[in-house]
Tab-separated table of C-alpha atoms in Angstrom:
chain	number	residue	atom	x	y	z
Q	1	MET	CA	-0.337	0.123	0.511
Q	2	LYS	CA	2.726	2.109	0.975
Q	3	ARG	CA	4.940	1.382	-1.925
Q	4	ARG	CA	1.453	2.086	-4.570
Q	5	GLY	CA	1.372	5.507	-2.456
Q	6	ILE	CA	4.908	6.137	-3.341
Q	7	LEU	CA	4.727	4.913	-7.269
Q	8	SER	CA	1.433	6.990	-7.427
Q	9	THR	CA	2.923	9.919	-5.870
Q	10	ILE	CA	6.183	10.273	-8.508
Q	11	LEU	CA	4.211	9.939	-11.547
Q	12	VAL	CA	1.629	12.562	-10.298
Q	13	ILE	CA	5.223	14.607	-10.132
Q	14	GLN	CA	6.095	12.853	-13.185
Q	15	LEU	CA	2.855	13.879	-15.344
Q	16	VAL	CA	2.802	17.987	-13.219
Q	17	LEU	CA	7.259	17.938	-14.547
Q	18	LEU	CA	5.676	17.108	-18.085
Q	19	LEU	CA	2.596	19.274	-18.455
Q	20	ILE	CA	5.818	21.941	-17.433
Q	21	LEU	CA	7.647	20.778	-19.739
Q	22	THR	CA	4.571	20.912	-22.727
Q	23	VAL	CA	3.567	24.087	-21.716
Q	24	SER	CA	7.595	26.130	-21.275
Q	25	GLN	CA	8.011	24.714	-24.435
Q	26	ILE	CA	5.151	25.558	-26.335
Q	27	GLN	CA	5.288	28.682	-25.117
Q	28	SER	CA	9.366	28.779	-26.457
Q	29	GLU	CA	8.001	27.681	-29.544
Q	30	LYS	CA	5.792	30.330	-29.738
Q	31	GLU	CA	8.371	33.486	-29.205
Q	32	HIS	CA	10.486	31.848	-31.540
Q	33	PHE	CA	7.812	31.699	-33.813
Q	34	SER	CA	7.373	35.320	-33.526
Q	35	THR	CA	11.554	36.405	-33.477
Q	36	GLN	CA	11.460	34.176	-36.733
Q	37	GLN	CA	8.367	36.447	-38.402
Q	38	GLN	CA	10.231	39.527	-37.072
Q	39	PHE	CA	13.560	38.488	-38.621
Q	40	GLU	CA	11.628	37.935	-42.313
Q	41	ARG	CA	10.126	41.249	-41.689
Q	42	ILE	CA	13.025	42.709	-41.366
Q	43	ALA	CA	15.007	40.617	-44.402
Q	44	ALA	CA	11.976	41.234	-46.545
Q	45	TYR	CA	12.179	45.306	-46.050
Q	46	LYS	CA	15.519	45.472	-45.681
Q	47	ILE	CA	16.159	42.538	-49.429
Q	48	SER	CA	12.461	45.403	-50.970
Q	49	SER	CA	14.069	48.743	-49.560
Q	50	SER	CA	17.480	48.124	-51.244
Q	51	PHE	CA	16.386	46.816	-54.270
Q	52	GLU	CA	13.941	50.544	-54.824
Q	53	ASN	CA	17.130	52.279	-53.419
Q	54	ILE	CA	19.675	49.977	-56.536
Q	55	ARG	CA	16.959	51.105	-58.494
Q	56	THR	CA	15.497	54.430	-58.885
Q	57	ASN	CA	19.427	55.586	-58.258
Q	58	ILE	CA	19.850	53.575	-62.092
Q	59	GLU	CA	16.830	55.255	-63.074
Q	60	PHE	CA	18.262	58.179	-62.463
Q	61	LEU	CA	21.945	57.801	-63.769
Q	62	ARG	CA	19.993	57.415	-66.809
Q	63	GLU	CA	18.515	60.267	-67.276
Q	64	ILE	CA	21.247	62.583	-66.453
Q	65	ASN	CA	22.565	60.810	-69.329
Q	66	ALA	CA	25.483	58.289	-67.342
Q	67	THR	CA	27.834	56.564	-69.848
Q	68	GLU	CA	26.733	52.787	-69.965
Q	69	GLU	CA	30.379	52.873	-67.577
Q	70	SER	CA	28.932	54.786	-65.261
Q	71	ILE	CA	26.754	52.317	-64.828
Q	72	ASN	CA	28.492	50.060	-64.894
Q	73	ILE	CA	30.795	51.453	-61.911
Q	74	TYR	CA	27.585	52.148	-59.572
Q	75	LEU	CA	27.048	48.482	-59.847
Q	76	GLU	CA	29.910	47.006	-59.155
Q	77	TYR	CA	29.690	49.277	-55.776
Q	78	VAL	CA	26.253	47.830	-55.036
Q	79	ASN	CA	28.304	44.766	-55.541
Q	80	ASN	CA	30.402	45.310	-52.810
Q	81	THR	CA	27.756	47.145	-50.416
Q	82	TYR	CA	25.588	44.711	-50.499
Q	83	GLY	CA	27.192	41.649	-51.875
Q	84	GLY	CA	28.610	41.306	-47.782
Q	85	ILE	CA	26.257	42.741	-45.883
Q	86	TYR	CA	22.653	41.325	-46.365
Q	87	PHE	CA	21.892	39.523	-49.045
Q	88	THR	CA	24.642	36.210	-49.531
Q	89	ASN	CA	24.213	36.566	-53.377
Q	90	ILE	CA	23.216	39.290	-54.920
Q	91	HIS	CA	23.071	39.026	-59.577
Q	92	LEU	CA	22.771	41.593	-61.980
Q	93	ASN	CA	23.700	43.669	-65.325
Q	94	GLN	CA	22.660	46.180	-66.722
Q	95	THR	CA	19.515	45.048	-66.778
Q	96	HIS	CA	17.923	43.070	-64.858
Q	97	LEU	CA	18.335	42.526	-60.914
Q	98	ILE	CA	18.123	39.407	-58.683
Q	99	LEU	CA	17.945	40.815	-54.964
Q	100	MET	CA	19.001	36.960	-52.688
Q	101	ASP	CA	18.836	36.449	-49.063
Q	102	GLU	CA	19.651	33.004	-48.906
Q	103	ALA	CA	18.649	32.292	-44.808
Q	104	PHE	CA	15.351	33.662	-45.074
Q	105	GLU	CA	15.167	32.169	-48.662
Q	106	MET	CA	13.766	35.298	-50.038
Q	107	ARG	CA	14.258	36.734	-53.678
Q	108	LYS	CA	13.555	39.750	-55.093
Q	109	GLU	CA	14.163	40.271	-59.477
Q	110	GLY	CA	12.486	42.661	-61.622
Q	111	LEU	CA	14.397	44.972	-64.443
Q	112	ILE	CA	16.086	48.013	-63.836
N	1	MET	CA	85.474	43.441	-87.043
N	2	LYS	CA	84.421	46.922	-86.020
N	3	SER	CA	80.675	46.762	-87.972
N	4	GLN	CA	80.068	42.501	-86.862
N	5	SER	CA	80.411	44.791	-83.186
N	6	ALA	CA	78.633	47.590	-84.510
N	7	ILE	CA	75.744	45.256	-85.848
N	8	GLU	CA	75.887	43.468	-82.692
N	9	PHE	CA	75.244	46.426	-80.434
N	10	MET	CA	72.586	47.942	-82.629
N	11	THR	CA	71.030	44.376	-82.162
N	12	ILE	CA	71.256	44.436	-78.643
N	13	ILE	CA	69.828	47.978	-78.424
N	14	ALA	CA	66.627	46.882	-81.345
N	15	ILE	CA	65.682	44.356	-78.626
N	16	GLY	CA	65.942	46.199	-75.961
N	17	LEU	CA	64.215	49.204	-77.841
N	18	ILE	CA	61.500	46.476	-78.578
N	19	LEU	CA	60.837	45.168	-74.695
N	20	ILE	CA	60.498	48.372	-73.000
N	21	GLY	CA	58.123	49.957	-76.241
N	22	THR	CA	55.968	46.378	-75.618
N	23	ALA	CA	56.268	47.248	-71.823
N	24	SER	CA	55.237	50.892	-72.382
N	25	PHE	CA	51.876	49.999	-74.452
N	26	PHE	CA	51.426	47.780	-72.036
N	27	GLY	CA	52.040	48.926	-69.364
N	28	THR	CA	50.166	52.634	-70.261
N	29	ASP	CA	46.647	51.068	-70.473
N	30	TYR	CA	47.801	49.054	-67.022
N	31	ILE	CA	48.803	52.503	-65.370
N	32	SER	CA	45.937	54.801	-66.516
N	33	ALA	CA	43.197	52.152	-65.527
N	34	TYR	CA	45.146	51.960	-61.847
N	35	LEU	CA	44.493	55.940	-62.397
N	36	ARG	CA	41.223	55.902	-63.054
N	37	SER	CA	40.176	53.029	-61.102
N	38	ALA	CA	41.861	55.383	-57.829
N	39	ASP	CA	39.317	58.430	-58.664
N	40	VAL	CA	36.820	55.847	-59.075
N	41	ASN	CA	37.464	55.337	-55.434
N	42	ALA	CA	38.366	58.370	-54.092
N	43	VAL	CA	34.998	60.384	-55.398
N	44	ARG	CA	33.139	57.756	-54.182
N	45	GLN	CA	34.806	57.709	-50.691
N	46	THR	CA	34.031	61.493	-51.046
N	47	VAL	CA	30.466	60.749	-51.832
N	48	ASN	CA	29.739	58.627	-49.340
N	49	SER	CA	30.984	60.725	-46.185
N	50	LEU	CA	29.264	63.888	-48.067
N	51	VAL	CA	25.991	61.262	-47.659
N	52	SER	CA	26.494	59.833	-44.015
N	53	GLY	CA	27.393	63.832	-42.720
N	54	VAL	CA	24.476	65.020	-44.280
N	55	ASN	CA	22.273	61.594	-43.018
N	56	ILE	CA	23.510	62.039	-38.946
N	57	VAL	CA	23.406	66.316	-39.603
N	58	TYR	CA	19.310	65.262	-40.365
N	59	ALA	CA	19.033	62.614	-37.636
N	60	GLN	CA	20.449	65.234	-35.075
N	61	GLY	CA	18.326	68.681	-35.917
N	62	ARG	CA	18.221	72.040	-35.726
N	63	GLY	CA	21.723	72.843	-34.665
N	64	ALA	CA	23.456	70.158	-35.423
N	65	VAL	CA	27.074	70.435	-37.820
N	66	THR	CA	29.304	68.374	-39.490
N	67	GLU	CA	32.590	68.007	-41.233
N	68	ALA	CA	33.421	66.175	-43.699
N	69	TYR	CA	36.348	64.820	-45.724
N	70	GLY	CA	37.230	64.171	-49.455
N	71	SER	CA	39.203	64.391	-52.447
N	72	ILE	CA	38.736	65.580	-55.950
N	73	PRO	CA	40.700	63.898	-58.743
N	74	GLU	CA	40.962	66.482	-62.388
N	75	LYS	CA	38.950	67.187	-64.764
N	76	VAL	CA	35.505	67.800	-63.092
N	77	ASP	CA	32.552	67.880	-65.358
N	78	ARG	CA	30.574	70.112	-64.355
N	79	SER	CA	27.537	69.462	-66.371
N	80	GLY	CA	26.943	66.804	-64.036
N	81	THR	CA	28.266	67.484	-60.367
N	82	TYR	CA	25.969	69.164	-57.943
N	83	ALA	CA	24.897	68.272	-55.032
N	84	TYR	CA	20.548	69.427	-54.985
N	85	ASP	CA	17.408	68.022	-53.907
N	86	ASN	CA	18.709	64.480	-52.491
N	87	GLN	CA	20.799	63.626	-54.455
N	88	ILE	CA	24.983	64.081	-54.991
N	89	ASN	CA	26.366	62.958	-58.079
N	90	TYR	CA	29.881	64.104	-59.412
N	91	ARG	CA	30.666	64.023	-62.850
N	92	PHE	CA	34.511	63.330	-63.729
N	93	GLY	CA	37.039	62.106	-66.084
N	94	GLU	CA	37.638	62.574	-69.879
N	95	ASN	CA	34.349	64.064	-71.251
N	96	GLY	CA	32.902	63.880	-68.349
N	97	LYS	CA	32.121	59.899	-68.508
N	98	ILE	CA	31.927	59.214	-65.409
N	99	ASP	CA	28.922	59.505	-62.871
N	100	ILE	CA	29.297	58.677	-58.951
N	101	TYR	CA	26.261	58.748	-57.221
N	102	ASP	CA	23.603	58.266	-54.173
N	103	ASN	CA	20.997	59.731	-52.470
N	104	THR	CA	20.506	61.163	-49.377
N	105	LYS	CA	17.472	60.850	-46.355
N	106	THR	CA	16.680	64.897	-47.280
N	107	ASN	CA	17.152	67.691	-49.173
N	108	ILE	CA	20.679	69.341	-49.695
N	109	PHE	CA	22.107	72.432	-51.363
N	110	GLY	CA	25.555	71.754	-52.072
N	111	THR	CA	28.932	73.468	-52.127
N	112	LEU	CA	31.232	71.507	-54.140
N	113	PRO	CA	35.163	72.132	-55.525
N	114	THR	CA	35.874	70.470	-58.688
N	115	ARG	CA	39.477	71.520	-58.502
N	116	GLN	CA	42.037	68.310	-57.603
N	117	GLY	CA	42.985	68.782	-54.191
N	118	ARG	CA	41.173	67.137	-50.716
N	119	TYR	CA	38.867	69.784	-49.614
N	120	ARG	CA	36.736	69.614	-45.915
N	121	PHE	CA	33.202	70.312	-46.069
N	122	PHE	CA	30.660	70.969	-43.212
N	123	ILE	CA	27.039	69.898	-43.642
N	124	PHE	CA	24.490	72.115	-41.123
N	125	PRO	CA	20.577	72.501	-41.023
N	126	GLN	CA	19.693	75.972	-42.297
N	127	GLU	CA	17.431	78.170	-43.679
N	128	PHE	CA	16.651	81.114	-45.160
N	129	GLU	CA	13.652	83.560	-46.739
N	130	ILE	CA	13.915	85.714	-49.823
N	131	ILE	CA	11.911	88.083	-51.529
N	132	GLU	CA	11.298	87.730	-55.312
N	133	LYS	CA	9.147	89.813	-57.591
N	134	GLY	CA	6.562	89.812	-54.580
N	135	HIS	CA	6.818	85.996	-53.504
N	136	ASP	CA	8.244	84.642	-50.570
N	137	LEU	CA	10.376	82.051	-50.891
N	138	LYS	CA	12.219	79.835	-48.152
N	139	ILE	CA	14.820	77.789	-48.909
N	140	ASP	CA	14.753	75.043	-46.192
N	141	GLY	CA	16.954	72.172	-45.771
N	142	ILE	CA	20.674	71.339	-44.918
N	143	PHE	CA	23.162	73.301	-46.770
N	144	LEU	CA	26.823	71.570	-47.140
N	145	CYS	CA	29.731	73.938	-47.360
N	146	VAL	CA	33.419	73.831	-49.180
N	147	GLU	CA	35.155	74.789	-45.310
N	148	ASP	CA	38.315	77.847	-45.914
N	149	MET	CA	36.575	79.448	-49.404
N	150	ASP	CA	36.517	83.142	-49.230
N	151	ILE	CA	32.891	82.102	-50.420
N	152	SER	CA	31.771	78.944	-48.565
N	153	CYS	CA	28.687	78.241	-50.040
N	154	ILE	CA	26.520	78.513	-53.150
N	155	VAL	CA	23.562	78.209	-52.660
N	156	THR	CA	21.445	77.304	-56.494
N	157	THR	CA	18.252	76.342	-56.027
N	158	ILE	CA	15.225	75.716	-58.274
N	159	PHE	CA	11.233	76.962	-59.029
N	160	ASP	CA	8.538	76.808	-60.856
N	161	LYS	CA	6.286	79.474	-62.395
N	162	ASP	CA	4.507	79.939	-59.394
N	163	TYR	CA	7.731	80.521	-57.350
N	164	ASN	CA	7.025	77.054	-56.125
N	165	PHE	CA	9.858	75.313	-54.250
N	166	GLU	CA	10.031	72.448	-57.578
N	167	ASN	CA	12.252	70.001	-59.502
N	168	GLU	CA	10.108	68.537	-62.096
N	169	ILE	CA	8.827	71.711	-64.203
N	170	VAL	CA	6.387	70.985	-67.442
N	171	LYS	CA	7.485	71.456	-70.988
N	172	GLY	CA	6.761	74.879	-72.066
N	173	GLU	CA	6.533	76.611	-69.042
N	174	ASN	CA	9.037	78.700	-67.009
N	175	ALA	CA	12.041	78.155	-64.189
N	176	THR	CA	13.384	80.488	-62.226
N	177	TYR	CA	16.694	79.705	-60.096
N	178	ILE	CA	17.994	81.594	-57.676
N	179	ILE	CA	21.625	81.632	-56.674
N	180	GLY	CA	22.683	82.186	-53.457
N	181	LEU	CA	25.851	83.213	-51.550
N	182	LEU	CA	26.772	82.129	-47.939
N	183	LYS	CA	30.060	83.433	-46.133
N	184	LYS	CA	30.425	80.869	-43.486
N	185	THR	CA	32.753	82.517	-40.782
N	186	ASP	CA	32.802	84.960	-37.765
N	187	GLU	CA	34.755	87.561	-39.566
N	188	GLY	CA	31.254	89.477	-40.206
N	189	GLU	CA	30.789	91.547	-43.748
N	190	ILE	CA	32.599	91.386	-45.987
N	191	GLU	CA	32.378	94.966	-47.735
N	192	GLY	CA	33.689	96.304	-51.289
N	193	ILE	CA	34.821	92.737	-52.597
N	194	VAL	CA	33.713	92.027	-56.398
N	195	HIS	CA	33.213	88.647	-56.946
N	196	GLU	CA	32.993	87.086	-59.552
N	197	ILE	CA	30.212	84.033	-60.185
N	198	ASN	CA	30.162	81.801	-63.503
N	199	ILE	CA	26.794	80.387	-64.712
N	200	GLN	CA	26.140	77.965	-66.984
N	201	ILE	CA	22.636	76.550	-67.836
N	202	TYR	CA	22.913	72.634	-69.080
N	203	TYR	CA	20.388	71.359	-72.097
N	204	PRO	CA	19.579	67.410	-70.897
N	205	ASN	CA	21.771	66.367	-73.665
N	206	LYS	CA	25.092	67.709	-71.880
N	207	THR	CA	25.963	70.716	-74.349
N	208	ILE	CA	25.119	74.519	-73.190
N	209	HIS	CA	22.392	76.207	-73.090
N	210	SER	CA	23.867	79.510	-71.548
N	211	ASP	CA	27.300	80.907	-70.093
N	212	TYR	CA	27.548	84.050	-68.426
N	213	THR	CA	28.970	86.071	-65.613
N	214	ILE	CA	27.621	88.217	-62.502
N	215	HIS	CA	29.433	90.381	-60.261
N	216	THR	CA	28.425	90.494	-56.047
N	217	GLU	CA	29.569	94.110	-55.193
N	218	SER	CA	29.523	93.453	-51.747
N	219	PHE	CA	28.778	91.127	-49.272
N	220	HIS	CA	26.070	93.196	-46.665
N	221	GLU	CA	23.716	90.362	-46.226
N	222	SER	CA	25.256	86.944	-45.286
N	223	PHE	CA	22.566	85.708	-47.578
N	224	LEU	CA	23.142	87.461	-51.266
N	225	HIS	CA	21.063	85.921	-53.886
N	226	TYR	CA	20.504	86.823	-57.502
N	227	ALA	CA	17.442	85.582	-59.787
N	228	ASN	CA	16.708	84.486	-63.430
N	229	THR	CA	14.541	82.602	-64.881
N	230	ILE	CA	14.691	79.951	-68.093
N	231	GLU	CA	11.701	81.207	-70.924
N	232	ASN	CA	9.580	78.251	-72.413
N	233	ILE	CA	11.604	75.398	-71.921
N	234	GLN	CA	11.252	72.518	-74.125
N	235	GLU	CA	13.773	69.972	-73.494
N	236	GLU	CA	12.358	67.057	-72.067
N	237	GLY	CA	15.404	65.408	-69.675
N	238	VAL	CA	17.511	67.035	-66.405
N	239	TRP	CA	18.536	70.367	-67.258
N	240	ILE	CA	21.669	71.962	-64.578
N	241	VAL	CA	21.562	74.982	-63.588
N	242	SER	CA	25.771	75.809	-62.350
N	243	ALA	CA	27.030	78.440	-60.357
N	244	MET	CA	30.900	78.857	-60.284
N	245	TYR	CA	33.116	80.639	-57.839
N	246	PRO	CA	36.041	81.051	-60.727
N	247	GLU	CA	38.925	81.823	-58.158
N	248	THR	CA	38.584	78.650	-55.861
N	249	GLY	CA	36.926	76.585	-58.111
N	250	ILE	CA	33.357	75.801	-55.902
N	251	VAL	CA	30.228	74.868	-57.488
N	252	GLY	CA	26.432	75.126	-56.074
N	253	ALA	CA	23.947	73.760	-58.398
N	254	ALA	CA	20.553	72.633	-59.007
N	255	TYR	CA	19.095	70.058	-61.187
N	256	PHE	CA	15.221	70.330	-62.351
N	257	LYS	CA	13.577	67.662	-64.949
N	258	VAL	CA	11.387	68.408	-67.321
N	259	LYS	CA	8.254	66.485	-67.985
N	260	SER	CA	5.955	66.716	-71.172
N	261	PRO	CA	2.434	68.190	-70.394
N	262	PHE	CA	0.255	64.553	-70.876
N	263	VAL	CA	2.498	62.251	-68.841
């Protein structure tokens, strides 16, 4: 009787601990998910604002009749600036720009 | 025996000359590419430090002043060199074929040096009001000036036909440009100095629309200004109005875009 009582107490404690563990696990997952979402939002903003910035700059260079050489110099600068900071991969040529953030599996591309 | 040694000597000299010629032929290209890339990097660094200086002052607000340093190469082309609206562009190289461009977070009225050298710039927010043909015009933004100059700031601004501060002009309408001179020192007023300011206006295709010189008789005011109007503008694209103080080569330029009325 005494042994059974001890066993059932242990079982109840185990159940309570398991419940606490499950709740904390759920909470931590929720926090992780929210942080992840926040990071993704920041990354999405960064990728689209950088893309827009590059696009408008190239558009303006064309408007002031900048030479192809000047646009190439700007693209080289873009590659050096953004290549190592936000984006693990930047593909571009004179008319088409692709920005890729491999960490968040994001990609933005379009005509420039 | 003598002629043989002469031929040998000439052969050695000829081979030497061929080697030197080949090396110079490829070397010249290499050196000019290196110099060009050094100039590009110097101007890029200058533009970057001006942009970050402007952004810092903008973030700090009224009363903030900051300094920036930059190197300018030779052969700066006025047809595309300006710091205006929220853009800074330096055009230089043979026939002005290189443009180094970036944008700031706010309106700037910038003075840029066009002669080779290293310069110190100071950047601060400023506001002026001018009465022109009965209109009360306000010039408000971040000023970018070159320090230790006789005239430290040349501010060029563009207003539309209704005297609104505007950089988009409708085709067929007028644009008024106002050039202001500012001396940022503690010395006070400087009188009796005749300054020449050369004004060049460029069409969108970089050819010159007008080129003339005005004289400012004295510095009775801290912000002396001059205004003129370009009438019935037809050529679509980006126009540049560039005012230069010839003694030091500093330029205050502004641009405006001419657009079709149907767009």
